[in-house]
Coordinates of C-alpha atoms (C1' of nucleotides) in Angstrom, one line a residue:
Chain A
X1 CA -70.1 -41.4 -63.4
X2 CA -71.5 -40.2 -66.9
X3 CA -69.1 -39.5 -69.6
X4 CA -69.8 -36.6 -72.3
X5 CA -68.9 -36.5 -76.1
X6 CA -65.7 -33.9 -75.8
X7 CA -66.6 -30.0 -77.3
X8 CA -65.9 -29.3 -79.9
X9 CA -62.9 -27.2 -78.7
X10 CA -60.8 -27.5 -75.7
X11 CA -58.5 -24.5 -74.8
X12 CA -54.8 -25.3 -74.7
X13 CA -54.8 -23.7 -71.3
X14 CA -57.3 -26.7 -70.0
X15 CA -55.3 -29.0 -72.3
X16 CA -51.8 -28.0 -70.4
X17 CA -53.5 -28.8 -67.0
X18 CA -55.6 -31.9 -67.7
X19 CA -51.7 -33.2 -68.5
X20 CA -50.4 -31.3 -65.0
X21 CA -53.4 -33.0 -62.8
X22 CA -52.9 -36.5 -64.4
X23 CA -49.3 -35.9 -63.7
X24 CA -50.5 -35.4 -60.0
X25 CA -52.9 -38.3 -59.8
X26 CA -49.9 -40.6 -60.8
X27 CA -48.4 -39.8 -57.8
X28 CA -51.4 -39.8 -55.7
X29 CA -52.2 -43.3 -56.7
X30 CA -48.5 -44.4 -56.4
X31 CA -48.8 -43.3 -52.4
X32 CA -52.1 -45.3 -52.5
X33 CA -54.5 -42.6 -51.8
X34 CA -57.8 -43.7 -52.9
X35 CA -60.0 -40.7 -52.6
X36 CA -59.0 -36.7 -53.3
X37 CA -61.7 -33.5 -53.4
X38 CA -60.5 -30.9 -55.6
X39 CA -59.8 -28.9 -53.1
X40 CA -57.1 -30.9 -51.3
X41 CA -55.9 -31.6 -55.1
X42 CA -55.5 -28.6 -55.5
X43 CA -53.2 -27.3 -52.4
X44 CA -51.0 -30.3 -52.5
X45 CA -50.1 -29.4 -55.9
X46 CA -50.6 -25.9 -56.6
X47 CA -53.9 -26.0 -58.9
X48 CA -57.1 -24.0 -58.3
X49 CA -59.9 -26.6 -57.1
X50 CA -62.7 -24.8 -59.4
X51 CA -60.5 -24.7 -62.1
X52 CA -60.3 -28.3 -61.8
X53 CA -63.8 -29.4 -61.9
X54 CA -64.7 -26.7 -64.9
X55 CA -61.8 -28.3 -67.1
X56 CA -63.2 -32.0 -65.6
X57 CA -66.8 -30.9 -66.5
X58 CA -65.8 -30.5 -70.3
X59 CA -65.8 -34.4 -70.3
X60 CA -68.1 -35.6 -68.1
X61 CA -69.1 -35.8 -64.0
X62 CA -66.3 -38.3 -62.8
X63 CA -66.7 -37.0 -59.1
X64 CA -68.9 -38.4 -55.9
X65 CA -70.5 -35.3 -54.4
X66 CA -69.5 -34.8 -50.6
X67 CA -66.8 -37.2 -51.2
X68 CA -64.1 -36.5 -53.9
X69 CA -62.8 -38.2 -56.9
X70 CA -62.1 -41.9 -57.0
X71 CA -58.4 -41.9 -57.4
X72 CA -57.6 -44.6 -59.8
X73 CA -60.6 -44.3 -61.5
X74 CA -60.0 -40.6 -62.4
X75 CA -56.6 -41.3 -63.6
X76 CA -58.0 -44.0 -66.2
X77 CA -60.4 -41.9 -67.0
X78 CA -58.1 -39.3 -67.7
X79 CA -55.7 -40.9 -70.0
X80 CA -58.9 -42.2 -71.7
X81 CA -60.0 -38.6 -72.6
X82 CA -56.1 -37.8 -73.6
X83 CA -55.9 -40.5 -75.6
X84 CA -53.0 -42.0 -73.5
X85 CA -55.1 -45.3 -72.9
X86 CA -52.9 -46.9 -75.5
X87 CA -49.2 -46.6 -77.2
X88 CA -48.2 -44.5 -80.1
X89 CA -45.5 -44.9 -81.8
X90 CA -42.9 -42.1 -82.4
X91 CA -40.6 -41.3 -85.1
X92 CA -38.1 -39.1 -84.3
X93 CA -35.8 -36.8 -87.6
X94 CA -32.9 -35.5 -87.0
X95 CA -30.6 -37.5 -85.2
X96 CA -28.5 -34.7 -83.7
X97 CA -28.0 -33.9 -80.2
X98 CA -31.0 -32.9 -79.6
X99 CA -32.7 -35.6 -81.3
X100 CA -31.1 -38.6 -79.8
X101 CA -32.0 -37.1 -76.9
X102 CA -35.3 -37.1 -77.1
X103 CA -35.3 -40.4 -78.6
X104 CA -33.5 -42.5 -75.6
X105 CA -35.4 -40.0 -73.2
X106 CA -38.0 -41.7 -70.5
X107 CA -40.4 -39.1 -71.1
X108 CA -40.9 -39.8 -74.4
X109 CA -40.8 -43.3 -73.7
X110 CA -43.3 -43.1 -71.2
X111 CA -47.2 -44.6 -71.0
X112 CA -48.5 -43.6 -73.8
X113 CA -45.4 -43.2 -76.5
X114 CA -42.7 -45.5 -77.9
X115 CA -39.6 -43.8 -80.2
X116 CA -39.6 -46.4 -82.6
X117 CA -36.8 -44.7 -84.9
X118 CA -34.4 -42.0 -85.5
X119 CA -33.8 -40.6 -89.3
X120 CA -31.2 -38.9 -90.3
X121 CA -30.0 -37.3 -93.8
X122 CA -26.6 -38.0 -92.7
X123 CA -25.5 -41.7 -94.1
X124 CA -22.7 -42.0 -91.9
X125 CA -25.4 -42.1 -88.9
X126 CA -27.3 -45.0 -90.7
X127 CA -27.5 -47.7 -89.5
X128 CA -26.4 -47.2 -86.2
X129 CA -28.2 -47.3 -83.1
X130 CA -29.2 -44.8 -80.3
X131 CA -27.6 -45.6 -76.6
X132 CA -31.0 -47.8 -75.8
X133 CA -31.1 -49.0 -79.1
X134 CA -33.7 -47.0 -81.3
X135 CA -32.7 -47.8 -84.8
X136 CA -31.1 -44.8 -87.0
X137 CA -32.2 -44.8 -90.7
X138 CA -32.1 -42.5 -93.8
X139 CA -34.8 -40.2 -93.8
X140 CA -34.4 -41.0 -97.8
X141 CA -35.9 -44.4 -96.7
X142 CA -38.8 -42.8 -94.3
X143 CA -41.8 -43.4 -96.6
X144 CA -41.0 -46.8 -97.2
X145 CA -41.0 -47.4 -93.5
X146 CA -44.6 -46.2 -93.7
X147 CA -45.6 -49.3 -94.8
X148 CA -43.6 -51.7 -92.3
X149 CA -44.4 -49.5 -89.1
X150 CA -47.2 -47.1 -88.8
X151 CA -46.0 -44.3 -86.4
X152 CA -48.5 -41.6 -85.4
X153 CA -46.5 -38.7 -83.8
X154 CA -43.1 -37.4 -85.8
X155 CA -40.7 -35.4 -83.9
X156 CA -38.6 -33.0 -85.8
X157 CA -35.0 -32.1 -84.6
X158 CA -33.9 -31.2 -88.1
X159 CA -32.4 -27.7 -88.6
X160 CA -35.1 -24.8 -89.6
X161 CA -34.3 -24.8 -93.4
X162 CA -35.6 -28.3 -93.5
X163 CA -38.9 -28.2 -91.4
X164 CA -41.0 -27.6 -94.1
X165 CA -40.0 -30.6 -96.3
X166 CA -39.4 -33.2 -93.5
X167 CA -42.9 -32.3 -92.3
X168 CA -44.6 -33.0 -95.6
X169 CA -42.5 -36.2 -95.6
X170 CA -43.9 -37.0 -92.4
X171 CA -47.4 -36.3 -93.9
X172 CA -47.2 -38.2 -96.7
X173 CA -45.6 -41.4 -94.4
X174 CA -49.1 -41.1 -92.8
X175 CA -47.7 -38.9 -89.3
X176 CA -50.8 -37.3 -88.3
X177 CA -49.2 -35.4 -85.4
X178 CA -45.8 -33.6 -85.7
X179 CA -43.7 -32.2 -82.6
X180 CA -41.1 -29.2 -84.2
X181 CA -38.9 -28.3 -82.0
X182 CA -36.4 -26.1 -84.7
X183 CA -36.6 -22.9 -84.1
X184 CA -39.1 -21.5 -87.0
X185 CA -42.7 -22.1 -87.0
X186 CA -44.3 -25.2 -88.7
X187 CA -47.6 -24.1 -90.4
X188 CA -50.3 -25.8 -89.8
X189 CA -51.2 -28.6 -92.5
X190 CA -54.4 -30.0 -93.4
X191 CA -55.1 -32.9 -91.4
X192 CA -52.0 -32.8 -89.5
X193 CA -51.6 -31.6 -86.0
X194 CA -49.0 -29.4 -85.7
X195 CA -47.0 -28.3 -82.2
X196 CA -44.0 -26.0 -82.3
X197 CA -41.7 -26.1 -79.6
X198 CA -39.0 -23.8 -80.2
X199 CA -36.5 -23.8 -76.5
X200 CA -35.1 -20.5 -77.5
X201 CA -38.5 -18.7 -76.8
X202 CA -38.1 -20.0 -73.6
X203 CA -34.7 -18.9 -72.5
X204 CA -36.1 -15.2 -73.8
X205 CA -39.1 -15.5 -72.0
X206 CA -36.6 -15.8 -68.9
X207 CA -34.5 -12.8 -69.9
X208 CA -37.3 -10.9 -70.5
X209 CA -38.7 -10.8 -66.8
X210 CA -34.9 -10.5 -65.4
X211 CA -35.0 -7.6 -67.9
X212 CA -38.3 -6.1 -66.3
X213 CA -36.6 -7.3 -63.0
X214 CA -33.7 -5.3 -63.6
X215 CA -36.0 -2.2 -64.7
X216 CA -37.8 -2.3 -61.7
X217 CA -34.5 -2.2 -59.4
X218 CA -33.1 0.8 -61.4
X219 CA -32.5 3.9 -59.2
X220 CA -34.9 6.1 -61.4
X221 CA -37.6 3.2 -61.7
X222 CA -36.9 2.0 -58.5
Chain B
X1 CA -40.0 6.8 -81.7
X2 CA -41.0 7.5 -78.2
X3 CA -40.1 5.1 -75.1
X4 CA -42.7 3.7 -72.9
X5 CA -41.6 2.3 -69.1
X6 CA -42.8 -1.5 -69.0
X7 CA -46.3 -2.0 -68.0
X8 CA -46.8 -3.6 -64.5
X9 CA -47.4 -7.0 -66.1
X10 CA -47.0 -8.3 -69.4
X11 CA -48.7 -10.9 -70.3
X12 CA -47.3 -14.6 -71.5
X13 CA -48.3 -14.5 -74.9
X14 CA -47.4 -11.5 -75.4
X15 CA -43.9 -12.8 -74.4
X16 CA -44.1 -15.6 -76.7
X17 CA -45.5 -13.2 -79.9
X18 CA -42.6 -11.0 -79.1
X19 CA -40.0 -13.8 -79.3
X20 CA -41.7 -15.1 -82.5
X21 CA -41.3 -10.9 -83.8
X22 CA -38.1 -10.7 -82.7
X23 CA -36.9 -14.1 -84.8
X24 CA -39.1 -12.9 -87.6
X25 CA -37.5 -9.6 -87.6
X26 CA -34.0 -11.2 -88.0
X27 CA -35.0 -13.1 -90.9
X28 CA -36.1 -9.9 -92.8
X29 CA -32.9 -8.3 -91.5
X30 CA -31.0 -11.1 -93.1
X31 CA -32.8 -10.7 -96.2
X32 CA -32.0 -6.4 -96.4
X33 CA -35.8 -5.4 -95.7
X34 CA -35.1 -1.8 -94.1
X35 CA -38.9 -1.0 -93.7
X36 CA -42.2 -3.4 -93.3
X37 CA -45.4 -2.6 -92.5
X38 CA -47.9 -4.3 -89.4
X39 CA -49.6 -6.3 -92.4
X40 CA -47.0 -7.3 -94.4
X41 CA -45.2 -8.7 -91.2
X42 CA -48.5 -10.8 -90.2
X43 CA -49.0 -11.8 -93.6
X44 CA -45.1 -13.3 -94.5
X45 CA -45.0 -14.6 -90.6
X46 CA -48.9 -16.1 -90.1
X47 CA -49.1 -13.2 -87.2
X48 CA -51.7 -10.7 -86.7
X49 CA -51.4 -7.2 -87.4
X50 CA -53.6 -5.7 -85.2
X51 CA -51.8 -7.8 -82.1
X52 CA -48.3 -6.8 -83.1
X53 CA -49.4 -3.5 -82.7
X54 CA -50.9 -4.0 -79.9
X55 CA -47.9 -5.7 -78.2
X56 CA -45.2 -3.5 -79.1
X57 CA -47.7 -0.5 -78.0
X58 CA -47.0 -1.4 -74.4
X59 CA -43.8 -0.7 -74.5
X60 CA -43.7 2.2 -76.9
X61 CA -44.3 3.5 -80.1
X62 CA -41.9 1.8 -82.5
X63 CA -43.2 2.5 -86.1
X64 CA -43.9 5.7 -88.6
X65 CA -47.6 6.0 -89.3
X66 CA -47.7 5.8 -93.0
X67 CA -44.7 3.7 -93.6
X68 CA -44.3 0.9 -91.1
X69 CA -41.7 0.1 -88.8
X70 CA -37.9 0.3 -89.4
X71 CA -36.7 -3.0 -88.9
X72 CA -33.0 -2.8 -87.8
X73 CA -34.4 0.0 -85.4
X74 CA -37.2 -2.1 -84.5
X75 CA -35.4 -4.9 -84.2
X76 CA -32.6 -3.2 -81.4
X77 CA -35.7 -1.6 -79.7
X78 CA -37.1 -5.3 -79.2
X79 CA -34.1 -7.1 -78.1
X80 CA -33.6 -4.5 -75.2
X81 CA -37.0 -4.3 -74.0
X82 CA -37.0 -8.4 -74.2
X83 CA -33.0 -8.1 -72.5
X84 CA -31.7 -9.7 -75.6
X85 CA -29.3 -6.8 -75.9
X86 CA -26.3 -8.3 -73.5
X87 CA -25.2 -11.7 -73.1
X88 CA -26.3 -13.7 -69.9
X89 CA -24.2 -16.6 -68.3
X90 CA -26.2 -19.8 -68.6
X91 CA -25.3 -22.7 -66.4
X92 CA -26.8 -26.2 -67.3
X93 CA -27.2 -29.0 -64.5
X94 CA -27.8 -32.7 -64.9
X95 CA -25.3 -33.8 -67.8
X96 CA -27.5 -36.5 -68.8
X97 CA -28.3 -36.9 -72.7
X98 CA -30.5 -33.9 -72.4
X99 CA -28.5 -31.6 -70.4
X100 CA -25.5 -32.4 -73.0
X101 CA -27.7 -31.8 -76.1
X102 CA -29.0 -28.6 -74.8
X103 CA -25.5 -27.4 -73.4
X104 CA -24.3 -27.9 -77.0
X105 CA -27.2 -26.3 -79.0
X106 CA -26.9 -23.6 -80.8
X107 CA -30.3 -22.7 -79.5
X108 CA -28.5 -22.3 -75.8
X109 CA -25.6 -20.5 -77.0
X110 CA -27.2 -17.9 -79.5
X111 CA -27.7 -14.0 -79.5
X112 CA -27.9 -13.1 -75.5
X113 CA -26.9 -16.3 -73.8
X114 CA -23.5 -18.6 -73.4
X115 CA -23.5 -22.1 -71.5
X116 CA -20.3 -21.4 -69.5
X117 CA -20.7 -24.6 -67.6
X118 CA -22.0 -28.7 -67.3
X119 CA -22.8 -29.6 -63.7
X120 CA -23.4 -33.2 -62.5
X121 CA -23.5 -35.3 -59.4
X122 CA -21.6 -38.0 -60.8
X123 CA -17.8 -37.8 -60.3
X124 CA -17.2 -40.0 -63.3
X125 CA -18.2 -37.1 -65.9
X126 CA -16.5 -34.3 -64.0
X127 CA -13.3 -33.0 -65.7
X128 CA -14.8 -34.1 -68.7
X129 CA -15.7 -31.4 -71.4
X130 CA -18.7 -31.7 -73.6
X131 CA -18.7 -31.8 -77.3
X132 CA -18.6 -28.7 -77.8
X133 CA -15.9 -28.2 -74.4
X134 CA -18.7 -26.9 -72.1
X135 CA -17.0 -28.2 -68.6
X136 CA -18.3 -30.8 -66.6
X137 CA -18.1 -29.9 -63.1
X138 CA -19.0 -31.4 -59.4
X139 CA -22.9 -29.9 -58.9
X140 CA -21.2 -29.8 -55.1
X141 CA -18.9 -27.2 -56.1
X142 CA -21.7 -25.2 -57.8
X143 CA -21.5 -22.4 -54.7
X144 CA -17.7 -21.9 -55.1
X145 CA -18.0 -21.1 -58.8
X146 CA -20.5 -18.6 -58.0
X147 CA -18.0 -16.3 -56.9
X148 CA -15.9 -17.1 -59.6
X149 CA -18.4 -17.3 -62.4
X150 CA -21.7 -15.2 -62.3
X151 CA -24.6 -17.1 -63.7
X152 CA -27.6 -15.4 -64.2
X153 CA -29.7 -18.6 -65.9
X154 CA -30.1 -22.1 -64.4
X155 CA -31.1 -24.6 -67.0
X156 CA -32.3 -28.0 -64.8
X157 CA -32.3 -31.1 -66.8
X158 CA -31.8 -33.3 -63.6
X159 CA -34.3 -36.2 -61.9
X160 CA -38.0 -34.8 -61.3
X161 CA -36.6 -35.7 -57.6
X162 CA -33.7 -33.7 -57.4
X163 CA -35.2 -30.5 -58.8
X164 CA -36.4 -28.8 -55.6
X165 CA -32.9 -29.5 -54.1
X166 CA -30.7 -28.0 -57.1
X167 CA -33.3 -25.0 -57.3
X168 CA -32.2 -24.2 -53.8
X169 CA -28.4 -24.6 -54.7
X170 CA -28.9 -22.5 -57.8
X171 CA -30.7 -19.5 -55.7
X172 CA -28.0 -19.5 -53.0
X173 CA -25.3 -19.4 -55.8
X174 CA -26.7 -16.1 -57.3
X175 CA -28.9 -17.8 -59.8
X176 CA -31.9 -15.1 -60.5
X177 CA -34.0 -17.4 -63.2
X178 CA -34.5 -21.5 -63.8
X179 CA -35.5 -23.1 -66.7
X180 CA -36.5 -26.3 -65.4
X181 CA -36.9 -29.3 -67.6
X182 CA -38.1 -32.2 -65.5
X183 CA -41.2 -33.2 -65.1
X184 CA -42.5 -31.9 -61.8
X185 CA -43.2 -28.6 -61.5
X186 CA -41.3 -25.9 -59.2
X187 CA -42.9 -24.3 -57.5
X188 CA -42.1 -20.4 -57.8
X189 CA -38.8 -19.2 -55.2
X190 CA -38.8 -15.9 -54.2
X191 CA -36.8 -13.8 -55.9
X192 CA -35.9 -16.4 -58.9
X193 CA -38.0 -16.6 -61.8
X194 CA -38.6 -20.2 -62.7
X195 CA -40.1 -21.6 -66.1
X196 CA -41.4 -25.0 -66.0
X197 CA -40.9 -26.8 -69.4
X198 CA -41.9 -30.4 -69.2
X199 CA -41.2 -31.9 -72.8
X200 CA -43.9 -34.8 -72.0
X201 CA -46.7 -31.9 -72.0
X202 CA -46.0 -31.6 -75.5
X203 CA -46.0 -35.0 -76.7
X204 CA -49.3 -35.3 -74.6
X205 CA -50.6 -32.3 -76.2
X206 CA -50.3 -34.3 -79.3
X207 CA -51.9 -37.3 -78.2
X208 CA -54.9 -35.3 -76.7
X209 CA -55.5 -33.6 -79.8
X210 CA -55.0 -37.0 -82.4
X211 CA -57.7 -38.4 -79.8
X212 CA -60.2 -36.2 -80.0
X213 CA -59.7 -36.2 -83.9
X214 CA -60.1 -40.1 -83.5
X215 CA -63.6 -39.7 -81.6
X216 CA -64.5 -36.8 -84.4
X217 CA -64.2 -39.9 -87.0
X218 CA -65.9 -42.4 -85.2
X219 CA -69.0 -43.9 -86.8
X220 CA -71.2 -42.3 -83.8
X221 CA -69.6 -39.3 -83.5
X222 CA -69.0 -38.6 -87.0
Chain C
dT1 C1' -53.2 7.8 -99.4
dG2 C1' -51.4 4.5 -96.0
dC3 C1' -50.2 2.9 -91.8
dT4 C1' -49.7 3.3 -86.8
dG5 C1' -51.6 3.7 -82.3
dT6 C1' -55.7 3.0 -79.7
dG7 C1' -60.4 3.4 -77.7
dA8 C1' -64.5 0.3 -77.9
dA9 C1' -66.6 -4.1 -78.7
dA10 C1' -66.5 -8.9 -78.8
dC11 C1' -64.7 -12.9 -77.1
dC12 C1' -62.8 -16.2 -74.0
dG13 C1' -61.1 -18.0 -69.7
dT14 C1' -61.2 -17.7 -64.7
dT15 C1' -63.3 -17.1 -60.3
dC16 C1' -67.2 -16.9 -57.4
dA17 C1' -70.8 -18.7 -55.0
dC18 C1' -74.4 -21.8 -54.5
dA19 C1' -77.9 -25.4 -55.9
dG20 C1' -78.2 -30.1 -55.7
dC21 C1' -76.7 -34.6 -54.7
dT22 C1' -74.5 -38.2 -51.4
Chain D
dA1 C1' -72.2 -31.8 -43.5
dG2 C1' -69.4 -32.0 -47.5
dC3 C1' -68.2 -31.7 -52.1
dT4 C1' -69.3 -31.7 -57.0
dG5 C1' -71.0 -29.5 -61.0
dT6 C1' -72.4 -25.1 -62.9
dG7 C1' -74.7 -20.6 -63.9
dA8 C1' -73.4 -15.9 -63.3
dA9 C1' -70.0 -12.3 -62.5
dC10 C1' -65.7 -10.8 -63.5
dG11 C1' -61.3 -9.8 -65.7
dG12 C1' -58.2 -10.1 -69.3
dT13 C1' -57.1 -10.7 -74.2
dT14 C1' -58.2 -10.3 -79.0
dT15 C1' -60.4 -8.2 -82.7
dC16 C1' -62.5 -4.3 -84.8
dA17 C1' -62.5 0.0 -86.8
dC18 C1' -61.1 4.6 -87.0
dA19 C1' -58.8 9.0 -85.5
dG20 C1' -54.6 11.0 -86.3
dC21 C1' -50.3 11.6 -88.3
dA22 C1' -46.6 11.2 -92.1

DNA sequence: TGCTGTGAAACCGTTCACAGCT
DNA sequence: AGCTGTGAACGGTTTCACAGCA
């Protein structure tokens, strides 16, 4: 099993699916199964085998020729390469709907991550705790925090006008990763990954196919 | 301004660029621009002007060579190709904190689609109305409001093991498209358009790309 | 002149098919 | 024999650069 420095650049198609097939060989190792080939892999859960072993091959060989991959070993391996071998603390701004959420949510308190707080601009929210007990503080107070309780990953739930600030806030608290999920695009900053999630898009992205759906059923398209 | 049918297939990201063109064109239409060119649109936006030609070219041609595109007229012409142009009744199931929050959002209930309904399998929250009085209803009663109640859009914010169950509920109540939150994938239904968004990707996303940045700053790598 | 719309070129990701190892 | 790992072929998307029109 020889491991590889990573490229320099992975695609974000091969990142989306490393995340699906570790997903997959959570499960696989929950039932026990010790050994998979990509090609079983890949008809139990709907992934092309090839595919599989050319995203694999960007980090190293972790297969047995004429065998398969070593269940439990590929998962470690796996969360190795995604940086999921360890915990990362999360903060989470905006303590809306939305936000709180996300905050007492399992998946982002999953392997891997840990919402460690909520802030909120709103003082009457201060103070108070989230349903499972994440603390809610005054973003006003988040750089201070900084000091106390490195956190990694910020997670903004803040409405769009305040994206931009919040996120230099986050920058300058030492966040190195930022998750917006407001509905306006977060430019990249230096030295700051930067992932916009905006849920709209994909609600349109659904109404867009119905709409070719619907084109397609016309009598004159039809 | 001619009219092009849709092409055969259209292509994700140019879904996603012509939600981000769509939102950007609101802004400038809140702001009184009547007329902007390709460039100045990729320029003010962080788009490319080349692609937004290319994108809107499949479905027509939308601008004045010379001058640029009229953006209230651009903007219409883009929320009907992309369905926007009618509202579509969106029903949410799994009342949990996320279900609630995205129920609620302004994001769910904006220009083309209306959360007209909560649905849960636990009896305790039926009756009840959300924040925002979205009603909470019996998930087993789903199929009788279907005559009652057309629902185009099936948000799923239930268990990862309940989702292949409720996507079969949703299809036999008339749903034609799911946006499923949970983190399993479904697997496409005939007939239904599904949309897997699994919130965890994007955290892992994160993680992926701090810990290749991590192994960029190591003492060997570096 | 200025900008769109679009062929052509460059680029990137996927799929194929097989050499090579177990 | 079986399956991985991988060059090579393929297909699709992005970028370039300009013809054509206002």
């Amino acid at each position: 099993m020889i491991e590889k420095d990573p490229p320099e650049s992975v695609s974000e198609a091969t990142t989306h699916r490393l995340s699906l097939l570790l997903r997959s060989l959570r499960v696989l190792d929950g039932e026990k199964v010790g050994t998979i080939s990509s090609q079983q892999l890949a008809e139990r859960f709907g992934l092309n085998s090839a595919q599989i072993r050319k995203d694999l091959a960007q980090f190293g060989e972790f297969g047995v020729r004429g065998v398969g991959y070593h269940v439990p070993e590929l998962k470690a391996r796996l969360k190795s390469v995604m940086g999921l071998d360890r915990v990362r603390n999360v903060w989470v701004v905006g303590a809306g709907n939305l936000g709180q959420a996300l905050a007492d949510s399992k998946n982002f308190n999953s392997e891997g991550f840990r919402v460690v707080a909520l802030f909120d601009s709103d003082r009457r929210k201060v103070g108070a705790r989230s349903r499972t007990g994440v603390p809610l503080r005054d973003v006003a107070t988040l750089k201070e925090w900084a000091a106390k309780e490195k956190a990694e990953i910020g997670v903004l739930a803040v409405p769009a006008d305040a994206v931009a600030s919040v996120a230099l806030l986050l920058r300058d608290a030492g966040v190195r990763a930022i998750l917006n999920f407001a509905p306006i695009t977060l430019a990249p900053l230096p030295d700051v990954v930067v992932k916009n999630v905006d849920l709209t898009l994909f609600l349109e992205n659904l109404s867009f196919q119905l709409a070719k759906s619907d084109a397609g059923t016309r009598p004159k398209g039809g």
